[in-house]
Coordinates of C-alpha atoms in Angstrom, one line a residue:
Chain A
X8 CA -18.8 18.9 117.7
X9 CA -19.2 16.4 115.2
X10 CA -22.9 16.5 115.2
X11 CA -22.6 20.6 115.2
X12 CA -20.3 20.1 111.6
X13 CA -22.9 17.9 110.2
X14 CA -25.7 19.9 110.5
X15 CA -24.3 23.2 109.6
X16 CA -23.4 21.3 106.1
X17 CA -27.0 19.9 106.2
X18 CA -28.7 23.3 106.9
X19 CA -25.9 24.7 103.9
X20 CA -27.4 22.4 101.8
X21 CA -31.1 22.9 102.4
X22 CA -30.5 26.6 101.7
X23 CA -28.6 26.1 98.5
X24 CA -31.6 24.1 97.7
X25 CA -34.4 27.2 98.2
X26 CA -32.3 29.0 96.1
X27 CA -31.8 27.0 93.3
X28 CA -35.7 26.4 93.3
X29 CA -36.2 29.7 93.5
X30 CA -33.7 30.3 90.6
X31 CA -35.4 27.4 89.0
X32 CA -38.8 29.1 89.2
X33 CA -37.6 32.3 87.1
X34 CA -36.6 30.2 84.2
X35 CA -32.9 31.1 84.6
X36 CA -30.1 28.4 83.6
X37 CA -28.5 25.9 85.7
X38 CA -25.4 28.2 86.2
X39 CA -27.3 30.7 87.3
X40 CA -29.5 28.4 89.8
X41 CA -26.2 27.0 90.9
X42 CA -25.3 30.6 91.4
X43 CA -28.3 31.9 93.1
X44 CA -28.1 28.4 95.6
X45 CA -24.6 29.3 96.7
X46 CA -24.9 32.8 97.8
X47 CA -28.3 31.8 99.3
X48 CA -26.4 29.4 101.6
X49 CA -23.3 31.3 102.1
X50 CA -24.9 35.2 101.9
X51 CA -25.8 35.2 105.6
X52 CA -22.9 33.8 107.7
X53 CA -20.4 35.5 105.0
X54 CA -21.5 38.8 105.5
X55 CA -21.4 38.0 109.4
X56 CA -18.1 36.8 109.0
X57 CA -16.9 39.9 106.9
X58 CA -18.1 42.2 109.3
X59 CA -16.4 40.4 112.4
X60 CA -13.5 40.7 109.8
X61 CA -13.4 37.0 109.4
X62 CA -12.7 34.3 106.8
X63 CA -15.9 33.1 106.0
X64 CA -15.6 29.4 106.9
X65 CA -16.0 27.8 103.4
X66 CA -13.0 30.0 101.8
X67 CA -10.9 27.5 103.6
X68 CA -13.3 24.1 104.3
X69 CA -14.3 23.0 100.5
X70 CA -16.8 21.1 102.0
X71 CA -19.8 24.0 102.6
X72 CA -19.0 24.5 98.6
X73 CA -19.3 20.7 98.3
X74 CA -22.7 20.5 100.3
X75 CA -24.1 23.5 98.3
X76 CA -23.1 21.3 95.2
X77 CA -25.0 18.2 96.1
X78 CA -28.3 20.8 97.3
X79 CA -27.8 22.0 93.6
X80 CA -28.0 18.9 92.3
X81 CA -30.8 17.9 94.1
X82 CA -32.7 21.1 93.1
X83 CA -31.9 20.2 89.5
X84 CA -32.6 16.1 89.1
X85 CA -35.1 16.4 91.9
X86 CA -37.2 18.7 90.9
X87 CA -40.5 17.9 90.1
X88 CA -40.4 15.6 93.5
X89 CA -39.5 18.8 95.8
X90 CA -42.4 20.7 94.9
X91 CA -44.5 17.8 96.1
X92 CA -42.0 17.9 99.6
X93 CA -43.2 21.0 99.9
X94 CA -44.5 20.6 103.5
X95 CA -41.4 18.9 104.4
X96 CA -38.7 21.4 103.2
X97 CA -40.7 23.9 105.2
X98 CA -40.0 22.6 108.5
X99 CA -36.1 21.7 107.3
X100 CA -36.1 25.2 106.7
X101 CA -37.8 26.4 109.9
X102 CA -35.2 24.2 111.8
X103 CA -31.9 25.6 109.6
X104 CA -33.2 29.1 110.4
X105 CA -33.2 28.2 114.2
X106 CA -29.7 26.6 113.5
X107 CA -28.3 29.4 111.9
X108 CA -29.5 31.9 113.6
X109 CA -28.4 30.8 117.5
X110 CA -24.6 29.4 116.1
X111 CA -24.4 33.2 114.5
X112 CA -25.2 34.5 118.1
X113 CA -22.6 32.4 119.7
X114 CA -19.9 32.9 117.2
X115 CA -20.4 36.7 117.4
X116 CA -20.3 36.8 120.7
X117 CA -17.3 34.6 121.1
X118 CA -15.2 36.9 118.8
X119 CA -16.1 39.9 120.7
X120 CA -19.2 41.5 120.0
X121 CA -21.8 44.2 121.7
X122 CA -24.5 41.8 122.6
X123 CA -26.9 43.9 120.6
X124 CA -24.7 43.6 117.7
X125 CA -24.8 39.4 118.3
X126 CA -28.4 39.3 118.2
X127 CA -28.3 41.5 114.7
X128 CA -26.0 38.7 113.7
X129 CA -27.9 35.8 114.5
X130 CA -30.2 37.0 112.6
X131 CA -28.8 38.0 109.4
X132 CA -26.9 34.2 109.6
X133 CA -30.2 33.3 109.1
X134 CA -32.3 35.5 106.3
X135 CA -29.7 37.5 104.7
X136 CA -29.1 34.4 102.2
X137 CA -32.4 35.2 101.6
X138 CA -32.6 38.6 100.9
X139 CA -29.8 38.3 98.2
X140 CA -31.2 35.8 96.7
X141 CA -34.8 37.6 96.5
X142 CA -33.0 40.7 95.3
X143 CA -31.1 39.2 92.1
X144 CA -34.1 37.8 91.4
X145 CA -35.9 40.9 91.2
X146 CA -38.0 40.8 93.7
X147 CA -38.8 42.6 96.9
X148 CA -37.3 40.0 99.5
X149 CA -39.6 37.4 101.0
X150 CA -38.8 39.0 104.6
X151 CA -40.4 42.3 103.7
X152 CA -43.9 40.6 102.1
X153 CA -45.0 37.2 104.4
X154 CA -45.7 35.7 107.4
X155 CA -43.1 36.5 110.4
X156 CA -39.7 34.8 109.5
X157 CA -37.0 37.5 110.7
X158 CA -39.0 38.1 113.6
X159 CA -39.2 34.4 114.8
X160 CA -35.1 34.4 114.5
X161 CA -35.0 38.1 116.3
X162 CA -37.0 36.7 119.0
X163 CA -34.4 33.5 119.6
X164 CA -31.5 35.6 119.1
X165 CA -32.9 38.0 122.0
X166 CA -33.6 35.0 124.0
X167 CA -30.7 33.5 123.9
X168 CA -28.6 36.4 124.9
X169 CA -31.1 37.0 127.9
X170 CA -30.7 33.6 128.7
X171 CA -26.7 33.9 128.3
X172 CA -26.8 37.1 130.9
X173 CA -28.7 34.6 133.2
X174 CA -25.8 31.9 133.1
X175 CA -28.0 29.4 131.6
X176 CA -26.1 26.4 130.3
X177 CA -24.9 27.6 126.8
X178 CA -26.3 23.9 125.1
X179 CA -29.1 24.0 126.9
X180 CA -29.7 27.8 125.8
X181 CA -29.0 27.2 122.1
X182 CA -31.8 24.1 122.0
X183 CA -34.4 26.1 123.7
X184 CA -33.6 29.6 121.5
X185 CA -33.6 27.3 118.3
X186 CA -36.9 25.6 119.4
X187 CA -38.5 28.8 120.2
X188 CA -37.0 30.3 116.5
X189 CA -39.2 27.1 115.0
X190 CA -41.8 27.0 117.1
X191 CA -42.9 30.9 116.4
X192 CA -42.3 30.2 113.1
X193 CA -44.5 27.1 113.0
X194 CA -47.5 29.4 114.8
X195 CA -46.6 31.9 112.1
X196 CA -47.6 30.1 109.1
X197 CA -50.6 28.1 110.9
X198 CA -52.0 30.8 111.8
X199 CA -51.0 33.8 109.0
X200 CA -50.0 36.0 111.8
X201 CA -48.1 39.0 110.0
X202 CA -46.5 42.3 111.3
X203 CA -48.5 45.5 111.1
X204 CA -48.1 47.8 108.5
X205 CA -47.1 51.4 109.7
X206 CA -49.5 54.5 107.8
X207 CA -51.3 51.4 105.7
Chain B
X21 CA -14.7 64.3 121.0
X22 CA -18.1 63.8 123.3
X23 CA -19.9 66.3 120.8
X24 CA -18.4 64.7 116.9
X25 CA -19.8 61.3 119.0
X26 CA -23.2 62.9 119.6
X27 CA -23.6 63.9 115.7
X28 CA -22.4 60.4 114.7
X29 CA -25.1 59.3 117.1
X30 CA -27.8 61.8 115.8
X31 CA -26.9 61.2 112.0
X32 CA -27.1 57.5 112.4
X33 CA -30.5 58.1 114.0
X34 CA -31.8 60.2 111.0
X35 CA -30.5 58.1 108.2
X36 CA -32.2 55.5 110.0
X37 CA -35.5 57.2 109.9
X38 CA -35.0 57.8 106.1
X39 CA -34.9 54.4 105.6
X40 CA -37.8 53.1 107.7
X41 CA -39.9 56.0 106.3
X42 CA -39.1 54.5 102.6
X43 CA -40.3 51.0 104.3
X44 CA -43.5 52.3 105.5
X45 CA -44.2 54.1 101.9
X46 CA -44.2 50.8 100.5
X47 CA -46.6 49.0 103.0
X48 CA -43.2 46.9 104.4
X49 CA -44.3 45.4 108.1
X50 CA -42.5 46.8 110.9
X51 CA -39.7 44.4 111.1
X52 CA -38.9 45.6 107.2
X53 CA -38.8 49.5 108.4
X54 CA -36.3 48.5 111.1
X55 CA -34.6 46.5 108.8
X56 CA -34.4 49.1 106.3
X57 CA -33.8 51.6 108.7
X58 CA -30.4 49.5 110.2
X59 CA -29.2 49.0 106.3
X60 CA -29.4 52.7 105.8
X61 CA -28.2 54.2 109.0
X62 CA -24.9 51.2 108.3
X63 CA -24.6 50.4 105.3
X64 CA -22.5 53.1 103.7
X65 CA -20.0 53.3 107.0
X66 CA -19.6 49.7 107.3
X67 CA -18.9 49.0 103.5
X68 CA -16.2 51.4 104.4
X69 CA -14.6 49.8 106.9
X70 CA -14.4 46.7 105.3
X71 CA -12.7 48.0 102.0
X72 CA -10.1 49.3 104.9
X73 CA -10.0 46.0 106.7
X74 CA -11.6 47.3 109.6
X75 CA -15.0 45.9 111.8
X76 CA -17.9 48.5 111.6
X77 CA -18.0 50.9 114.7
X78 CA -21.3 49.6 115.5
X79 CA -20.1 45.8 115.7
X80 CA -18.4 46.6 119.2
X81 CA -20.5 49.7 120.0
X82 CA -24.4 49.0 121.0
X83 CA -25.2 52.8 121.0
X84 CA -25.2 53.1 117.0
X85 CA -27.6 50.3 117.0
X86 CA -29.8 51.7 119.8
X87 CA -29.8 55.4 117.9
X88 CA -31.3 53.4 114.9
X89 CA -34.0 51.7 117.0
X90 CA -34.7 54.7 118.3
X91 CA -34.9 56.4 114.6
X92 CA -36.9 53.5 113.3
X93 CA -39.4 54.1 116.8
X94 CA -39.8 57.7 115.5
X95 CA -40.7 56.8 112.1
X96 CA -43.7 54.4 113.4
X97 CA -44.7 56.7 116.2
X98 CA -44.9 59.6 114.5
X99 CA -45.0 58.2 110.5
X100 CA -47.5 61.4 109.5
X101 CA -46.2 64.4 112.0
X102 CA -43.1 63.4 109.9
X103 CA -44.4 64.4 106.5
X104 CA -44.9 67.6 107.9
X105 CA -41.6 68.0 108.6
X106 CA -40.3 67.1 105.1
X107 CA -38.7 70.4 105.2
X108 CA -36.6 69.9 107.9
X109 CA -35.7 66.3 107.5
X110 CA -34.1 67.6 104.4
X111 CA -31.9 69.9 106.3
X112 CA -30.7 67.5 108.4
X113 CA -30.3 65.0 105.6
X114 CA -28.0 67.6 104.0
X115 CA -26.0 68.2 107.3
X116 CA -26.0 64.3 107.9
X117 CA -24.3 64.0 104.5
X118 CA -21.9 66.5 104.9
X119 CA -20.6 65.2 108.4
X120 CA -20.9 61.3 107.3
X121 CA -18.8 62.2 104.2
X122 CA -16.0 64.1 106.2
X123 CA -15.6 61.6 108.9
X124 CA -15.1 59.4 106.2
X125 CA -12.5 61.1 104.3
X126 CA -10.8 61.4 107.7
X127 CA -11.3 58.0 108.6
X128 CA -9.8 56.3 105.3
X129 CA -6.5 58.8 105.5
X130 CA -6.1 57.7 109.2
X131 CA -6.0 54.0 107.6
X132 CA -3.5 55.1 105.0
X133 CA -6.0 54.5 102.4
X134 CA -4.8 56.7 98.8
X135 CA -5.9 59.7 98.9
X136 CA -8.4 59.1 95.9
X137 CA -9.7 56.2 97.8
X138 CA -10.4 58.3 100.7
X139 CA -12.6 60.5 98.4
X140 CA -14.8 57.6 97.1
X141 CA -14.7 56.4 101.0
X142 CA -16.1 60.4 101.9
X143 CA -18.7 59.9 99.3
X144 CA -19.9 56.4 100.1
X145 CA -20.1 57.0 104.3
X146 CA -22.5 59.2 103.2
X147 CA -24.5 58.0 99.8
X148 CA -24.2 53.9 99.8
X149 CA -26.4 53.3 103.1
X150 CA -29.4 55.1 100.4
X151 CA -27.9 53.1 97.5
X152 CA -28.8 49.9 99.5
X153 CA -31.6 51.4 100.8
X154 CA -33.3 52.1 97.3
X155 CA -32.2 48.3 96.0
X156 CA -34.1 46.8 98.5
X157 CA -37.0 48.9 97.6
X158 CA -36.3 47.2 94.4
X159 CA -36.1 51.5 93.0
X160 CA -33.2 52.7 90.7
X161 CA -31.2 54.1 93.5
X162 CA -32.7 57.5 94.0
X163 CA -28.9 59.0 93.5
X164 CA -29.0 57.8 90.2
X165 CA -32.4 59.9 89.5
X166 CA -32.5 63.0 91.3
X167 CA -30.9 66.8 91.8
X168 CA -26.9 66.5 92.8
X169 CA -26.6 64.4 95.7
X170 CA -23.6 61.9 95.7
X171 CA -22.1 65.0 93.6
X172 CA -22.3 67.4 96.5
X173 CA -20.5 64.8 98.8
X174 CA -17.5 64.3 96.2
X175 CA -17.2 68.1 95.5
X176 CA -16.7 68.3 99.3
X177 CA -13.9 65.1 99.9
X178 CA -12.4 66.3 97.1
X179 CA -12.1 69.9 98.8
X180 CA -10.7 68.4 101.9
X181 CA -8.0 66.0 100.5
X182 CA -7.1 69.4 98.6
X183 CA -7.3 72.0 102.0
X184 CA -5.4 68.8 103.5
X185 CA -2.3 68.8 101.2
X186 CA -1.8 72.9 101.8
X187 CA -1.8 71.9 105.6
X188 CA -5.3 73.4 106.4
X189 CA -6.0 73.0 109.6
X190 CA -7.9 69.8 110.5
X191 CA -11.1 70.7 112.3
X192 CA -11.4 74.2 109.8
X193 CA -11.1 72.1 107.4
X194 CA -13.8 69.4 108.3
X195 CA -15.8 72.5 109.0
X196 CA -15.6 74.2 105.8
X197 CA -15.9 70.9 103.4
X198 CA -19.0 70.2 105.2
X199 CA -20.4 73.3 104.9
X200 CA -19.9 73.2 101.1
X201 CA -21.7 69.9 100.4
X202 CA -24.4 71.5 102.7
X203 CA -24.8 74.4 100.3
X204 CA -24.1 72.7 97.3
X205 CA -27.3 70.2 97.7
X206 CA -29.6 73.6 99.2
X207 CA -28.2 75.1 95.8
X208 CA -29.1 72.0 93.8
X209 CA -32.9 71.6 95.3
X210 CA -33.2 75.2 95.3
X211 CA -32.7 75.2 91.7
X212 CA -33.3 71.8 90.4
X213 CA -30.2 71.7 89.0
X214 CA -29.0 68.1 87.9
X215 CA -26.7 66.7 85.7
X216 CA -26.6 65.7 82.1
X217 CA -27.3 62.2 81.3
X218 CA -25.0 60.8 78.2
X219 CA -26.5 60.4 74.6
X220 CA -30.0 61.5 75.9
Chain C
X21 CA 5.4 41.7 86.4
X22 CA 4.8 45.4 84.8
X23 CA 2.8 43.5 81.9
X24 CA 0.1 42.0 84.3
X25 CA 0.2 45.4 86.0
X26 CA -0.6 47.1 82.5
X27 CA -2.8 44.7 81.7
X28 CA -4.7 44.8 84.7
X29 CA -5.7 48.5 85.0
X30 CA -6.6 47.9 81.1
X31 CA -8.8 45.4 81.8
X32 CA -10.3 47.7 84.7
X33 CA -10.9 50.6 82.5
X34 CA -12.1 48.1 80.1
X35 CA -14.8 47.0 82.7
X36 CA -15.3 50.4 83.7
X37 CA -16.7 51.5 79.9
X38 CA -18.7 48.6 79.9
X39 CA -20.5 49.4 83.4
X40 CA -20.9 53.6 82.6
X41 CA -22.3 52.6 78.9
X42 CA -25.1 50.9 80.6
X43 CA -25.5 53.4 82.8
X44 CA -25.8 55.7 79.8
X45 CA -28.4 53.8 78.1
X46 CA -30.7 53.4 81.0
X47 CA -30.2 57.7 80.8
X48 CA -28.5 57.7 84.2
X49 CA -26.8 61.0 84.9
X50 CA -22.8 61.5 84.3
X51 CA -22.1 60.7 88.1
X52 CA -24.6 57.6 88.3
X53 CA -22.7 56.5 85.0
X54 CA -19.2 57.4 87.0
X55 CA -20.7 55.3 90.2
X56 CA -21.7 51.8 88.0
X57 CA -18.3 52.4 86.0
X58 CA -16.8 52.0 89.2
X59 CA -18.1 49.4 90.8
X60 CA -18.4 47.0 87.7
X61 CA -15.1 47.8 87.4
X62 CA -13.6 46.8 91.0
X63 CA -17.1 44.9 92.4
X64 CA -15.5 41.2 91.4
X65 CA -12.1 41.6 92.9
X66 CA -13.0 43.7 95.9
X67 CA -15.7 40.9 96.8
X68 CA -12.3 38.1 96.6
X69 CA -10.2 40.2 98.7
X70 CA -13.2 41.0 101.4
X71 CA -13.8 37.1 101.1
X72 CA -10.1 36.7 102.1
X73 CA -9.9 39.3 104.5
X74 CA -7.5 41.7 102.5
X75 CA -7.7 45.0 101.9
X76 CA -8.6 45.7 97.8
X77 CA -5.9 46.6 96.2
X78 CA -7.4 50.1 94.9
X79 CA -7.7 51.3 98.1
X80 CA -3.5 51.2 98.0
X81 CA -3.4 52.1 94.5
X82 CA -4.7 55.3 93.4
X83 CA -4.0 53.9 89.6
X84 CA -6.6 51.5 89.6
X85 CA -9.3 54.2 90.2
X86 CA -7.4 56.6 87.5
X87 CA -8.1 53.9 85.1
X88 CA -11.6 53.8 86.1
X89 CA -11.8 57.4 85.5
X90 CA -10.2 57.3 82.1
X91 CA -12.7 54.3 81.1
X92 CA -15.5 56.3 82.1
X93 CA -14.7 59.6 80.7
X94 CA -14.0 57.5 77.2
X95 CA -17.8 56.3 77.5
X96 CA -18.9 59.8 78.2
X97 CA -17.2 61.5 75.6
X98 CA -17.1 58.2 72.3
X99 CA -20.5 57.0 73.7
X100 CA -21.5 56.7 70.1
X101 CA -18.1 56.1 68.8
X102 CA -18.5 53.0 71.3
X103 CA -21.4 51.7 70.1
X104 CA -19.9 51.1 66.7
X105 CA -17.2 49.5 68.3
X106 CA -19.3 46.5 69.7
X107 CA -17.2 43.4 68.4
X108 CA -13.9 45.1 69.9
X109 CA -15.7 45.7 72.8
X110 CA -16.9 42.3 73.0
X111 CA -13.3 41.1 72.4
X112 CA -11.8 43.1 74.9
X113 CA -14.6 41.9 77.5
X114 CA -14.1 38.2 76.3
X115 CA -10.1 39.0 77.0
X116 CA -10.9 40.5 79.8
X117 CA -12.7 37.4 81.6
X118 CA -10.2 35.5 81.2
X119 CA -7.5 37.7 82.0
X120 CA -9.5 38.2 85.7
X121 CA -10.7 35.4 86.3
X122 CA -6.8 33.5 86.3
X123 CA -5.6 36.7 88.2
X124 CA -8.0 35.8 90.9
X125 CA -7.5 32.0 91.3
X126 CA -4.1 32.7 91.5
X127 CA -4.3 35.3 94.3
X128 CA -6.8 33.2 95.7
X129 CA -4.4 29.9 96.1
X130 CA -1.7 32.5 97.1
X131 CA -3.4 33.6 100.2
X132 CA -4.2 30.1 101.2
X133 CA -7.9 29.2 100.0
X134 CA -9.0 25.7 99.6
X135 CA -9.0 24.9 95.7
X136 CA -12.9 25.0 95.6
X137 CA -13.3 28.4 96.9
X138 CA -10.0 29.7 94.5
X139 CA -12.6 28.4 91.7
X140 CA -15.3 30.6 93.1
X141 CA -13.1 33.3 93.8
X142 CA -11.9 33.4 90.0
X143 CA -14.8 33.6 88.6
X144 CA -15.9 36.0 91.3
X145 CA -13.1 38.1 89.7
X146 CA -14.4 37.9 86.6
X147 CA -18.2 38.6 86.8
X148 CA -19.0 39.7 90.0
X149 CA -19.2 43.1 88.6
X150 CA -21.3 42.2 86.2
X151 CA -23.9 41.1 88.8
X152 CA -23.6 44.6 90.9
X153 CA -24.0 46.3 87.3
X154 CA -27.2 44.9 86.5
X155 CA -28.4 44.5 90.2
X156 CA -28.0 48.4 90.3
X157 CA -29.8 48.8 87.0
X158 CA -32.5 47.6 88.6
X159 CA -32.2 44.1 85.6
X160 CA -32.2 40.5 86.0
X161 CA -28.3 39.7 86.2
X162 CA -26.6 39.4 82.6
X163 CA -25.0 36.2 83.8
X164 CA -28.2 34.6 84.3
X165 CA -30.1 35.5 81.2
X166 CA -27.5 35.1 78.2
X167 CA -24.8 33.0 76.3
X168 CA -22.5 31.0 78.4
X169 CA -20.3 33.8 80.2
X170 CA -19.7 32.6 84.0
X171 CA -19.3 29.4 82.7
X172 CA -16.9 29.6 80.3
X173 CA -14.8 31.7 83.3
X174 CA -15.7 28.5 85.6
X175 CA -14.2 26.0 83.2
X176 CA -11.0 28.3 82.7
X177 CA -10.9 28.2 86.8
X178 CA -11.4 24.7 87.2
X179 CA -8.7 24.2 84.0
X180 CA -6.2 26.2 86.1
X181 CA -6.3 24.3 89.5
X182 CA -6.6 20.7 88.1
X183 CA -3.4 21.9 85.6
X184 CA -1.9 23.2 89.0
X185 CA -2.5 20.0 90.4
X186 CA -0.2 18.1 87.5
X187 CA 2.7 20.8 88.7
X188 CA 2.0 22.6 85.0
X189 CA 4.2 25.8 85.2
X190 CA 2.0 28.7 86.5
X191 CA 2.8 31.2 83.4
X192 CA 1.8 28.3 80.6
X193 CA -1.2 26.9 82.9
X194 CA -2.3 30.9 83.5
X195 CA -1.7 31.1 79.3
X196 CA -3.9 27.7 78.5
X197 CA -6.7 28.4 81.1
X198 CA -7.4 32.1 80.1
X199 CA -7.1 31.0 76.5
X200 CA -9.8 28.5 76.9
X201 CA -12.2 30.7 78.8
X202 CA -11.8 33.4 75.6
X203 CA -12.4 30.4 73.3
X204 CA -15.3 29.1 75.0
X205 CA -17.0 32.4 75.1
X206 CA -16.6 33.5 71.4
X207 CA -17.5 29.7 70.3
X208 CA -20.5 30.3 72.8
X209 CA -21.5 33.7 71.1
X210 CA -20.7 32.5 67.8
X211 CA -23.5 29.5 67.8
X212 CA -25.9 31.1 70.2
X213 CA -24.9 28.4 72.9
X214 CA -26.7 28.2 76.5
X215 CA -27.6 26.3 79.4
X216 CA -30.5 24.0 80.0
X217 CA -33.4 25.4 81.9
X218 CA -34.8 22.7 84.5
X219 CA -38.6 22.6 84.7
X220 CA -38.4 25.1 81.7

């Protein structure tokens, strides 16, 4: 459980660092990349949470809010020195959305959910930090343009809800749909696969 | 009962095909036509329902989900047969929001809502799912553009808060408010008639 | 109790001019301009009580959304009147802020938040509305482009819970902090004061 805790803050704080990058990238102030980091981290799970008609969890643990604060920070005196991490803040992110996306199946499916609905869940966990953040920056989000990113969670979320009809063992089931999350993703950018385009 | 379920079902379906259709007009891969078909289909209904403290139908109900994926299938299957039948998505676009925006007038009062909320509620079940839909497209939301649309929808919660107070009965009453916004937006295309914009 | 009451639907009509006069100059019909009214006007506080899983309070309170009518139909029928009215506007807002922003820290800690989040929440309160304002219009968020605004309602938040924390009685610390955030803004205004930019 412990280990669980850690890396949920760890994977908060990763994704309050894309977003203050990103925020950092449009020229916009440090409130505003503070901003833009902190409903990237929390945008996903919160709007899980809201429609489970839930708490999101860091309304009453400080310390998501704290995490975000230190991936801030890190965005803001580290700058220069991410862009060159580049490579490695790719597979951080890779693993977080693997993260994310199998403890949103679990939670919504152990507070009551269709399983279909659980699998839309995982998901959004995992980009709709994302997608907020892309759309106050202006932007059309990142999961519409590149290389398969919602898919790869999609396909873990499906898997591990297959795997969950099948009995398998539910830690065993979260590391293999999490691996399989990454490892699509991994193929993804390697090779440029995309989606097709429909009437392109 | 069965048949107000069906045309929640078939609604859901068609809102969801608007919304994938917009995807695939702006060369958005297929997982961003589903996407945007699921935001649209849910996104007015469920922003509902959590302004009345309430989890979204769909969260414990896999059917509205499965109507969407079967909406977004049509809109990849048959993406150019549909632009043939612009005519007649448009009529069911203008049933869809009459029904959407009763059920949620009804829905809001049945949650002891005021009953001025429940008018905002009537219009947003049917409008915000597009509103969404057109900020994702990174578009000013096309009912901020075109001929009366979100109007139609309040002329018509208004008119059944109003029939409810003189103790009209229920079902005449869903019947004949949805019929209104049904004519009012044929009226409105018919004759292009829109409203004035402030200091223009 | 019936002065924060008064002053609260004030402020909400307050908000609500501001959101239907930028509707008005981006020539957005009278309902678009009634729509962005509206949810500038109740976007901040609705996003708190969601966050805390309570029901907003205007879908209770019909008065609230009276106010928001009476705000809009002011910047519909004095739109130019308005205009020449910018420094009271701009005072009112600068109250206004303040005013929201201790309102929602207070409900915040009142429905058991941890004091981080009642800091978030606050200035939620405050400028949330703001963001959905300019996110409609299609513009890079206000909060992110100009003077010190969100921060100056940060400080005020932050102000309140550490004078909370030295047992400061609530009406005097509510006073001091909401004082400060109107300070901080006109002094911000007044000598054209912002935030760094990093990697600018």
């Amino acid at each position: 459980m412990n280990i669980i805790y850690a890396i949920d803050l760890l994977g908060t704080m990763v994704f309050a660092i894309s977003g203050a990058m990103a925020a950092n990238r449009h020229g916009i102030d440090v409130f505003g990349a503070t901003f833009t980091g902190f409903v990237t981290a929390i945008g996903g799970g919160s709007l899980r949470d809201v429609f489970l008609n839930l708490r999101p969890v860091w309304v009453d643990d400080g310390n998501y809010l704290l995490a975000i604060l230190v991936g801030v920070s890190i965005s803001i005196f580290a700058n220069r020195q991410l862009y060159k991490l580049a490579r490695t803040l790719f597979l951080f992110d890779a693993l977080g959305i693997g993260f994310f996306c199998v403890v949103g199946v679990q939670k919504s499916l152990a507070y009551d959910s269709s399983p279909i609905a659980a699998i839309i869940f995982g998901m959004f966990s995992a980009v709709m930090g994302g997608v907020i953040r892309d759309t106050l920056m202006n932007e059309t989000p990142l999961i519409f343009r590149k290389e398969i990113y919602a898919t790869a969670c999609l396909s873990g979320a499906i898997l591990y809800v297959l795997l969950g009809l099948l009995s398998v063992d539910p830690n065993l089931n979260a590391f293999i749909s999490a691996a399989v999350i990454f490892i699509i993703r991994l193929l993804a950018v390697r090779f440029k696969l995309s989606l097709p385009v429909v009437g392109g």
